[in-house]
Amino acid sequence: MTATTLPSQDYAARFVIDTLPVHGRLVRLDETLNRILDAHDYPEPVATLLGEACVLAVLVGSALKFDGRLIMQAQGRPDEGGGPVRYVVADYDTRGTLRGFCRYDEGELTALQAANAGSFQSLGAMQLLGKGTFIMTLEPDAASGLGDRYQGVTPIEGDSLSLCAEYYFAQSEQVPTQIKLAVSHVDGQWRAGGAMIQATAGDDSRGDTKEAFEHIRALFATLGEDELTDFDIDAERLLYRLFHEDGVRLSPPKPIAQQCRCSQERVEDLVKSFPAADQEDMVEADGQVHITCEYCSKTYYVAP
């Protein structure tokens, strides 16, 4: 396996299996995830869910073949058996930037945590979100010439976001896909990792690729969550452990960084888009409109 220099502990990298029609991606988030979560004061189950969503957005978004954004969103339906998390959103830009946030009901979460206190399992996506929808939105840049955004929607299926995504790919893309996500919180520091494998479509030369994918999927199943968040195990070593018998090549990794797209100008334009009467209702005691970005928690002040 050819050695590849990693730019940081925050990256996405594509890999291919040399002898089989299977490819995949590996993502790790360190400082990027800490910056996203430090902007909020989420309880650990909510922060973990957002960490998984961020990894998943990068896994899928870094594979896009155009400039633009991938927005991964899972939202519960509180009137139909939804959980305490109303929605979780992770927004990845193909330039390598990432942001995300959650919205949840504190009282409902406290009650769920109390009910789960005797369990050995942590709260997962199904318990936190309940019944709802899993949404992938692709938004090409205007300069790409690809037209409007595309949105795929499937029900929340399975206990984890990884299972939701696998179901999405099976229903919307008909692509055999396997995904693993992991988030850890040790000594006040967050780390997250994820890996995804997908089958290459069969054709006249390849024939049916199902058997090859099943072989790689069996090896992929041995990948532990602790390995994904143990950054002392670098990408080359991790992939070599899994796929050395079939040969694996890692492409140059792409660095990932936290970055929000909010700005004073955008907030001012937003406020001006409201009717004058609504702007007056938004004014605070200091005579200005206060707008706080849900992604990065930065507050902007606008004179109406």
Short mmCIF file of N, CA, C and O in Angstrom, two decimals, residues 48-140:
data_model
loop_
_atom_site.label_atom_id
_atom_site.label_comp_id
_atom_site.label_asym_id
_atom_site.label_seq_id
_atom_site.Cartn_x
_atom_site.Cartn_y
_atom_site.Cartn_z
N THR A 48 -23.20 13.61 20.53
CA THR A 48 -22.78 12.39 19.82
C THR A 48 -23.55 12.23 18.52
O THR A 48 -22.98 11.90 17.47
N LEU A 49 -24.85 12.47 18.58
CA LEU A 49 -25.68 12.37 17.37
C LEU A 49 -25.21 13.37 16.31
O LEU A 49 -25.10 13.03 15.13
N LEU A 50 -24.91 14.59 16.73
CA LEU A 50 -24.43 15.59 15.77
C LEU A 50 -23.07 15.19 15.22
O LEU A 50 -22.80 15.38 14.02
N GLY A 51 -22.21 14.62 16.06
CA GLY A 51 -20.91 14.14 15.58
C GLY A 51 -21.06 13.09 14.49
O GLY A 51 -20.37 13.13 13.46
N GLU A 52 -22.00 12.16 14.69
CA GLU A 52 -22.25 11.14 13.68
C GLU A 52 -22.76 11.76 12.38
O GLU A 52 -22.36 11.37 11.28
N ALA A 53 -23.66 12.75 12.54
CA ALA A 53 -24.21 13.41 11.35
C ALA A 53 -23.12 14.13 10.57
O ALA A 53 -23.11 14.11 9.33
N CYS A 54 -22.20 14.77 11.28
CA CYS A 54 -21.10 15.48 10.60
C CYS A 54 -20.22 14.52 9.82
O CYS A 54 -19.85 14.80 8.67
N VAL A 55 -19.86 13.39 10.42
CA VAL A 55 -19.04 12.41 9.73
C VAL A 55 -19.78 11.88 8.50
O VAL A 55 -19.21 11.75 7.40
N LEU A 56 -21.05 11.59 8.67
CA LEU A 56 -21.84 11.05 7.56
C LEU A 56 -21.92 12.05 6.41
O LEU A 56 -21.79 11.68 5.23
N ALA A 57 -22.13 13.33 6.73
CA ALA A 57 -22.20 14.35 5.68
C ALA A 57 -20.90 14.43 4.90
O ALA A 57 -20.90 14.60 3.67
N VAL A 58 -19.76 14.30 5.58
CA VAL A 58 -18.47 14.36 4.89
C VAL A 58 -18.25 13.09 4.07
O VAL A 58 -17.75 13.15 2.93
N LEU A 59 -18.60 11.93 4.61
CA LEU A 59 -18.45 10.67 3.87
C LEU A 59 -19.16 10.75 2.52
O LEU A 59 -18.61 10.37 1.49
N VAL A 60 -20.39 11.23 2.53
CA VAL A 60 -21.17 11.29 1.31
C VAL A 60 -20.80 12.51 0.47
O VAL A 60 -20.60 12.43 -0.74
N GLY A 61 -20.67 13.67 1.12
CA GLY A 61 -20.40 14.90 0.40
C GLY A 61 -19.05 14.94 -0.29
O GLY A 61 -18.91 15.53 -1.36
N SER A 62 -18.05 14.32 0.31
CA SER A 62 -16.71 14.35 -0.29
C SER A 62 -16.62 13.51 -1.55
O SER A 62 -15.62 13.56 -2.27
N ALA A 63 -17.67 12.74 -1.84
CA ALA A 63 -17.69 11.93 -3.06
C ALA A 63 -18.37 12.65 -4.22
O ALA A 63 -18.37 12.14 -5.35
N LEU A 64 -18.93 13.84 -3.96
CA LEU A 64 -19.63 14.56 -5.03
C LEU A 64 -18.67 14.95 -6.14
O LEU A 64 -17.53 15.33 -5.89
N LYS A 65 -19.17 14.91 -7.36
CA LYS A 65 -18.32 15.22 -8.51
C LYS A 65 -18.57 16.62 -9.03
O LYS A 65 -18.24 16.93 -10.16
N PHE A 66 -19.17 17.47 -8.22
CA PHE A 66 -19.39 18.87 -8.60
C PHE A 66 -19.17 19.75 -7.37
O PHE A 66 -19.15 19.26 -6.24
N ASP A 67 -18.97 21.04 -7.62
CA ASP A 67 -18.83 21.98 -6.51
C ASP A 67 -20.20 22.34 -5.97
O ASP A 67 -21.13 22.64 -6.73
N GLY A 68 -20.32 22.30 -4.67
CA GLY A 68 -21.60 22.61 -4.06
C GLY A 68 -21.66 22.12 -2.64
O GLY A 68 -20.64 22.02 -1.95
N ARG A 69 -22.85 21.81 -2.19
CA ARG A 69 -23.06 21.42 -0.79
C ARG A 69 -23.86 20.14 -0.71
O ARG A 69 -24.69 19.84 -1.58
N LEU A 70 -23.62 19.40 0.36
CA LEU A 70 -24.49 18.29 0.74
C LEU A 70 -24.99 18.58 2.14
O LEU A 70 -24.20 18.82 3.05
N ILE A 71 -26.30 18.57 2.31
CA ILE A 71 -26.90 18.82 3.61
C ILE A 71 -27.59 17.54 4.05
O ILE A 71 -28.50 17.05 3.38
N MET A 72 -27.12 16.98 5.15
CA MET A 72 -27.72 15.78 5.72
C MET A 72 -28.59 16.19 6.89
O MET A 72 -28.13 16.88 7.80
N GLN A 73 -29.84 15.79 6.87
CA GLN A 73 -30.78 16.17 7.93
C GLN A 73 -31.64 14.98 8.31
O GLN A 73 -32.11 14.23 7.45
N ALA A 74 -31.82 14.80 9.60
CA ALA A 74 -32.77 13.81 10.11
C ALA A 74 -33.69 14.55 11.07
O ALA A 74 -33.22 15.26 11.96
N GLN A 75 -34.97 14.39 10.87
CA GLN A 75 -35.90 15.11 11.72
C GLN A 75 -37.02 14.19 12.22
O GLN A 75 -37.54 13.38 11.47
N GLY A 76 -37.33 14.33 13.51
CA GLY A 76 -38.40 13.55 14.09
C GLY A 76 -39.74 14.24 13.93
O GLY A 76 -39.82 15.41 13.55
N ARG A 77 -40.80 13.49 14.20
CA ARG A 77 -42.15 14.04 14.15
C ARG A 77 -42.76 13.89 15.54
O ARG A 77 -43.30 12.83 15.88
N PRO A 78 -42.64 14.92 16.38
CA PRO A 78 -43.07 14.80 17.76
C PRO A 78 -44.53 14.40 17.94
O PRO A 78 -44.87 13.71 18.89
N ASP A 79 -45.43 14.80 17.01
CA ASP A 79 -46.84 14.39 17.15
C ASP A 79 -47.09 12.96 16.71
O ASP A 79 -48.20 12.48 16.86
N GLU A 80 -46.09 12.30 16.13
CA GLU A 80 -46.27 10.93 15.64
C GLU A 80 -45.23 9.98 16.23
O GLU A 80 -44.74 9.07 15.55
N GLY A 81 -44.90 10.17 17.47
CA GLY A 81 -43.94 9.27 18.11
C GLY A 81 -42.50 9.66 17.95
O GLY A 81 -41.60 8.83 18.08
N GLY A 82 -42.25 10.94 17.67
CA GLY A 82 -40.87 11.41 17.55
C GLY A 82 -40.19 11.49 18.91
O GLY A 82 -40.85 11.50 19.96
N GLY A 83 -38.87 11.55 18.91
CA GLY A 83 -38.10 11.62 20.14
C GLY A 83 -37.82 13.06 20.54
O GLY A 83 -38.35 14.00 19.95
N PRO A 84 -36.95 13.26 21.53
CA PRO A 84 -36.66 14.61 22.02
C PRO A 84 -35.86 15.47 21.05
O PRO A 84 -35.89 16.70 21.16
N VAL A 85 -35.13 14.86 20.11
CA VAL A 85 -34.40 15.65 19.12
C VAL A 85 -35.32 15.95 17.95
O VAL A 85 -35.82 15.04 17.29
N ARG A 86 -35.58 17.24 17.74
CA ARG A 86 -36.47 17.64 16.65
C ARG A 86 -35.79 17.46 15.29
O ARG A 86 -36.39 16.99 14.35
N TYR A 87 -34.53 17.89 15.21
CA TYR A 87 -33.76 17.59 14.01
C TYR A 87 -32.27 17.80 14.25
O TYR A 87 -31.87 18.51 15.17
N VAL A 88 -31.50 17.12 13.42
CA VAL A 88 -30.04 17.26 13.41
C VAL A 88 -29.65 17.56 11.97
O VAL A 88 -30.15 16.93 11.04
N VAL A 89 -28.76 18.54 11.79
CA VAL A 89 -28.36 18.98 10.46
C VAL A 89 -26.84 19.07 10.39
O VAL A 89 -26.20 19.63 11.28
N ALA A 90 -26.26 18.53 9.32
CA ALA A 90 -24.83 18.69 9.03
C ALA A 90 -24.72 19.17 7.59
O ALA A 90 -25.31 18.58 6.68
N ASP A 91 -23.96 20.23 7.39
CA ASP A 91 -23.87 20.92 6.10
C ASP A 91 -22.41 20.90 5.65
O ASP A 91 -21.55 21.55 6.25
N TYR A 92 -22.14 20.14 4.59
CA TYR A 92 -20.78 19.99 4.07
C TYR A 92 -20.66 20.71 2.73
O TYR A 92 -21.50 20.54 1.84
N ASP A 93 -19.61 21.50 2.59
CA ASP A 93 -19.30 22.19 1.34
C ASP A 93 -18.12 21.47 0.69
O ASP A 93 -17.15 21.10 1.37
N THR A 94 -18.18 21.26 -0.63
CA THR A 94 -17.13 20.50 -1.30
C THR A 94 -15.76 21.18 -1.26
O THR A 94 -14.76 20.56 -1.63
N ARG A 95 -15.70 22.42 -0.80
CA ARG A 95 -14.40 23.07 -0.61
C ARG A 95 -13.74 22.58 0.67
O ARG A 95 -12.62 23.00 0.99
N GLY A 96 -14.42 21.71 1.41
CA GLY A 96 -13.83 21.10 2.61
C GLY A 96 -14.25 21.74 3.91
O GLY A 96 -13.57 21.58 4.92
N THR A 97 -15.38 22.46 3.91
CA THR A 97 -15.85 23.08 5.15
C THR A 97 -17.11 22.39 5.64
O THR A 97 -17.88 21.80 4.87
N LEU A 98 -17.32 22.49 6.95
CA LEU A 98 -18.38 21.72 7.60
C LEU A 98 -18.99 22.54 8.73
O LEU A 98 -18.28 23.27 9.43
N ARG A 99 -20.28 22.42 8.91
CA ARG A 99 -20.97 23.02 10.05
C ARG A 99 -22.17 22.14 10.39
O ARG A 99 -22.60 21.31 9.59
N GLY A 100 -22.72 22.32 11.59
CA GLY A 100 -23.87 21.51 11.96
C GLY A 100 -24.48 21.98 13.26
O GLY A 100 -23.86 22.70 14.06
N PHE A 101 -25.74 21.57 13.50
CA PHE A 101 -26.39 21.88 14.77
C PHE A 101 -27.57 20.94 14.99
O PHE A 101 -28.02 20.24 14.07
N CYS A 102 -28.06 20.91 16.23
CA CYS A 102 -29.24 20.13 16.61
C CYS A 102 -30.25 21.04 17.28
O CYS A 102 -29.90 22.06 17.86
N ARG A 103 -31.49 20.62 17.24
CA ARG A 103 -32.53 21.26 18.05
C ARG A 103 -33.25 20.14 18.82
O ARG A 103 -33.63 19.13 18.22
N TYR A 104 -33.43 20.34 20.10
CA TYR A 104 -34.03 19.28 20.92
C TYR A 104 -34.85 19.89 22.06
O TYR A 104 -34.72 21.07 22.38
N ASP A 105 -35.69 19.05 22.67
CA ASP A 105 -36.49 19.45 23.82
C ASP A 105 -35.80 18.94 25.08
O ASP A 105 -35.66 17.73 25.28
N GLU A 106 -35.36 19.87 25.92
CA GLU A 106 -34.57 19.50 27.09
C GLU A 106 -35.34 18.61 28.06
O GLU A 106 -34.81 17.63 28.60
N GLY A 107 -36.61 18.95 28.31
CA GLY A 107 -37.41 18.15 29.23
C GLY A 107 -37.61 16.73 28.75
O GLY A 107 -37.49 15.77 29.52
N GLU A 108 -37.92 16.58 27.47
CA GLU A 108 -38.11 15.24 26.90
C GLU A 108 -36.82 14.44 26.93
O GLU A 108 -36.83 13.22 27.18
N LEU A 109 -35.70 15.11 26.68
CA LEU A 109 -34.42 14.41 26.72
C LEU A 109 -34.10 13.93 28.13
O LEU A 109 -33.65 12.79 28.33
N THR A 110 -34.34 14.77 29.13
CA THR A 110 -34.08 14.39 30.52
C THR A 110 -34.92 13.17 30.90
O THR A 110 -34.43 12.23 31.55
N ALA A 111 -36.17 13.16 30.49
CA ALA A 111 -37.05 12.03 30.79
C ALA A 111 -36.56 10.75 30.10
O ALA A 111 -36.58 9.66 30.69
N LEU A 112 -36.11 10.89 28.85
CA LEU A 112 -35.61 9.72 28.11
C LEU A 112 -34.34 9.19 28.76
O LEU A 112 -34.16 7.96 28.89
N GLN A 113 -33.45 10.08 29.17
CA GLN A 113 -32.22 9.65 29.83
C GLN A 113 -32.53 8.92 31.14
O GLN A 113 -31.89 7.92 31.48
N ALA A 114 -33.51 9.42 31.90
CA ALA A 114 -33.89 8.77 33.15
C ALA A 114 -34.46 7.38 32.88
O ALA A 114 -34.15 6.42 33.59
N ALA A 115 -35.27 7.25 31.84
CA ALA A 115 -35.85 5.95 31.50
C ALA A 115 -34.80 4.98 31.00
O ALA A 115 -34.96 3.75 31.13
N ASN A 116 -33.71 5.50 30.46
CA ASN A 116 -32.65 4.66 29.90
C ASN A 116 -31.50 4.42 30.88
O ASN A 116 -30.51 3.78 30.56
N ALA A 117 -31.66 4.92 32.12
CA ALA A 117 -30.55 4.91 33.08
C ALA A 117 -30.03 3.51 33.39
O ALA A 117 -28.84 3.31 33.62
N GLY A 118 -30.89 2.53 33.39
CA GLY A 118 -30.45 1.17 33.72
C GLY A 118 -29.94 0.38 32.55
O GLY A 118 -29.53 -0.78 32.71
N SER A 119 -29.91 0.98 31.35
CA SER A 119 -29.50 0.25 30.16
C SER A 119 -27.99 0.35 29.96
O SER A 119 -27.36 1.34 30.31
N PHE A 120 -27.44 -0.71 29.38
CA PHE A 120 -26.01 -0.70 29.06
C PHE A 120 -25.75 -0.02 27.72
O PHE A 120 -24.61 0.24 27.36
N GLN A 121 -26.81 0.25 26.96
CA GLN A 121 -26.64 0.86 25.64
C GLN A 121 -26.91 2.35 25.72
O GLN A 121 -27.82 2.80 26.42
N SER A 122 -26.10 3.12 24.99
CA SER A 122 -26.32 4.56 24.94
C SER A 122 -27.49 4.86 24.02
O SER A 122 -27.90 4.03 23.21
N LEU A 123 -28.02 6.06 24.15
CA LEU A 123 -29.16 6.46 23.32
C LEU A 123 -28.71 6.64 21.87
O LEU A 123 -27.75 7.34 21.58
N GLY A 124 -29.45 6.00 20.96
CA GLY A 124 -29.10 6.09 19.55
C GLY A 124 -30.06 6.97 18.78
O GLY A 124 -30.99 7.58 19.34
N ALA A 125 -29.87 7.04 17.47
CA ALA A 125 -30.65 7.93 16.63
C ALA A 125 -32.14 7.62 16.70
O ALA A 125 -32.97 8.53 16.75
N MET A 126 -32.52 6.34 16.72
CA MET A 126 -33.94 6.00 16.73
C MET A 126 -34.62 6.47 18.01
O MET A 126 -35.73 7.00 17.98
N GLN A 127 -33.93 6.31 19.15
CA GLN A 127 -34.52 6.77 20.41
C GLN A 127 -34.56 8.29 20.48
O GLN A 127 -35.51 8.87 21.00
N LEU A 128 -33.52 8.94 19.99
CA LEU A 128 -33.45 10.40 20.07
C LEU A 128 -34.37 11.09 19.09
O LEU A 128 -34.95 12.13 19.38
N LEU A 129 -34.50 10.52 17.89
CA LEU A 129 -35.31 11.15 16.85
C LEU A 129 -36.70 10.54 16.74
O LEU A 129 -37.66 11.22 16.38
N GLY A 130 -36.81 9.24 17.03
CA GLY A 130 -38.08 8.57 16.89
C GLY A 130 -38.50 8.47 15.43
O GLY A 130 -37.67 8.46 14.52
N LYS A 131 -39.82 8.41 15.22
CA LYS A 131 -40.32 8.34 13.85
C LYS A 131 -40.05 9.67 13.14
O LYS A 131 -40.20 10.73 13.74
N GLY A 132 -39.67 9.58 11.90
CA GLY A 132 -39.38 10.81 11.18
C GLY A 132 -38.80 10.53 9.81
O GLY A 132 -38.99 9.45 9.24
N THR A 133 -38.06 11.50 9.29
CA THR A 133 -37.53 11.39 7.94
C THR A 133 -36.03 11.66 7.92
O THR A 133 -35.50 12.43 8.72
N PHE A 134 -35.38 11.00 6.99
CA PHE A 134 -33.94 11.15 6.74
C PHE A 134 -33.82 11.80 5.37
O PHE A 134 -34.38 11.31 4.39
N ILE A 135 -33.08 12.92 5.29
CA ILE A 135 -33.07 13.73 4.07
C ILE A 135 -31.63 14.02 3.65
O ILE A 135 -30.81 14.43 4.46
N MET A 136 -31.34 13.79 2.39
CA MET A 136 -30.08 14.19 1.78
C MET A 136 -30.40 15.24 0.71
O MET A 136 -31.18 14.98 -0.22
N THR A 137 -29.80 16.43 0.84
CA THR A 137 -30.01 17.49 -0.12
C THR A 137 -28.71 17.82 -0.83
O THR A 137 -27.70 18.10 -0.17
N LEU A 138 -28.71 17.76 -2.15
CA LEU A 138 -27.56 18.13 -2.96
C LEU A 138 -27.84 19.50 -3.58
O LEU A 138 -28.86 19.68 -4.25
N GLU A 139 -26.93 20.43 -3.35
CA GLU A 139 -27.14 21.80 -3.83
C GLU A 139 -25.92 22.25 -4.64
O GLU A 139 -24.95 22.76 -4.09
N PRO A 140 -25.96 22.07 -5.96
CA PRO A 140 -24.81 22.49 -6.78
C PRO A 140 -24.64 24.01 -6.77
O PRO A 140 -25.61 24.75 -6.65
#
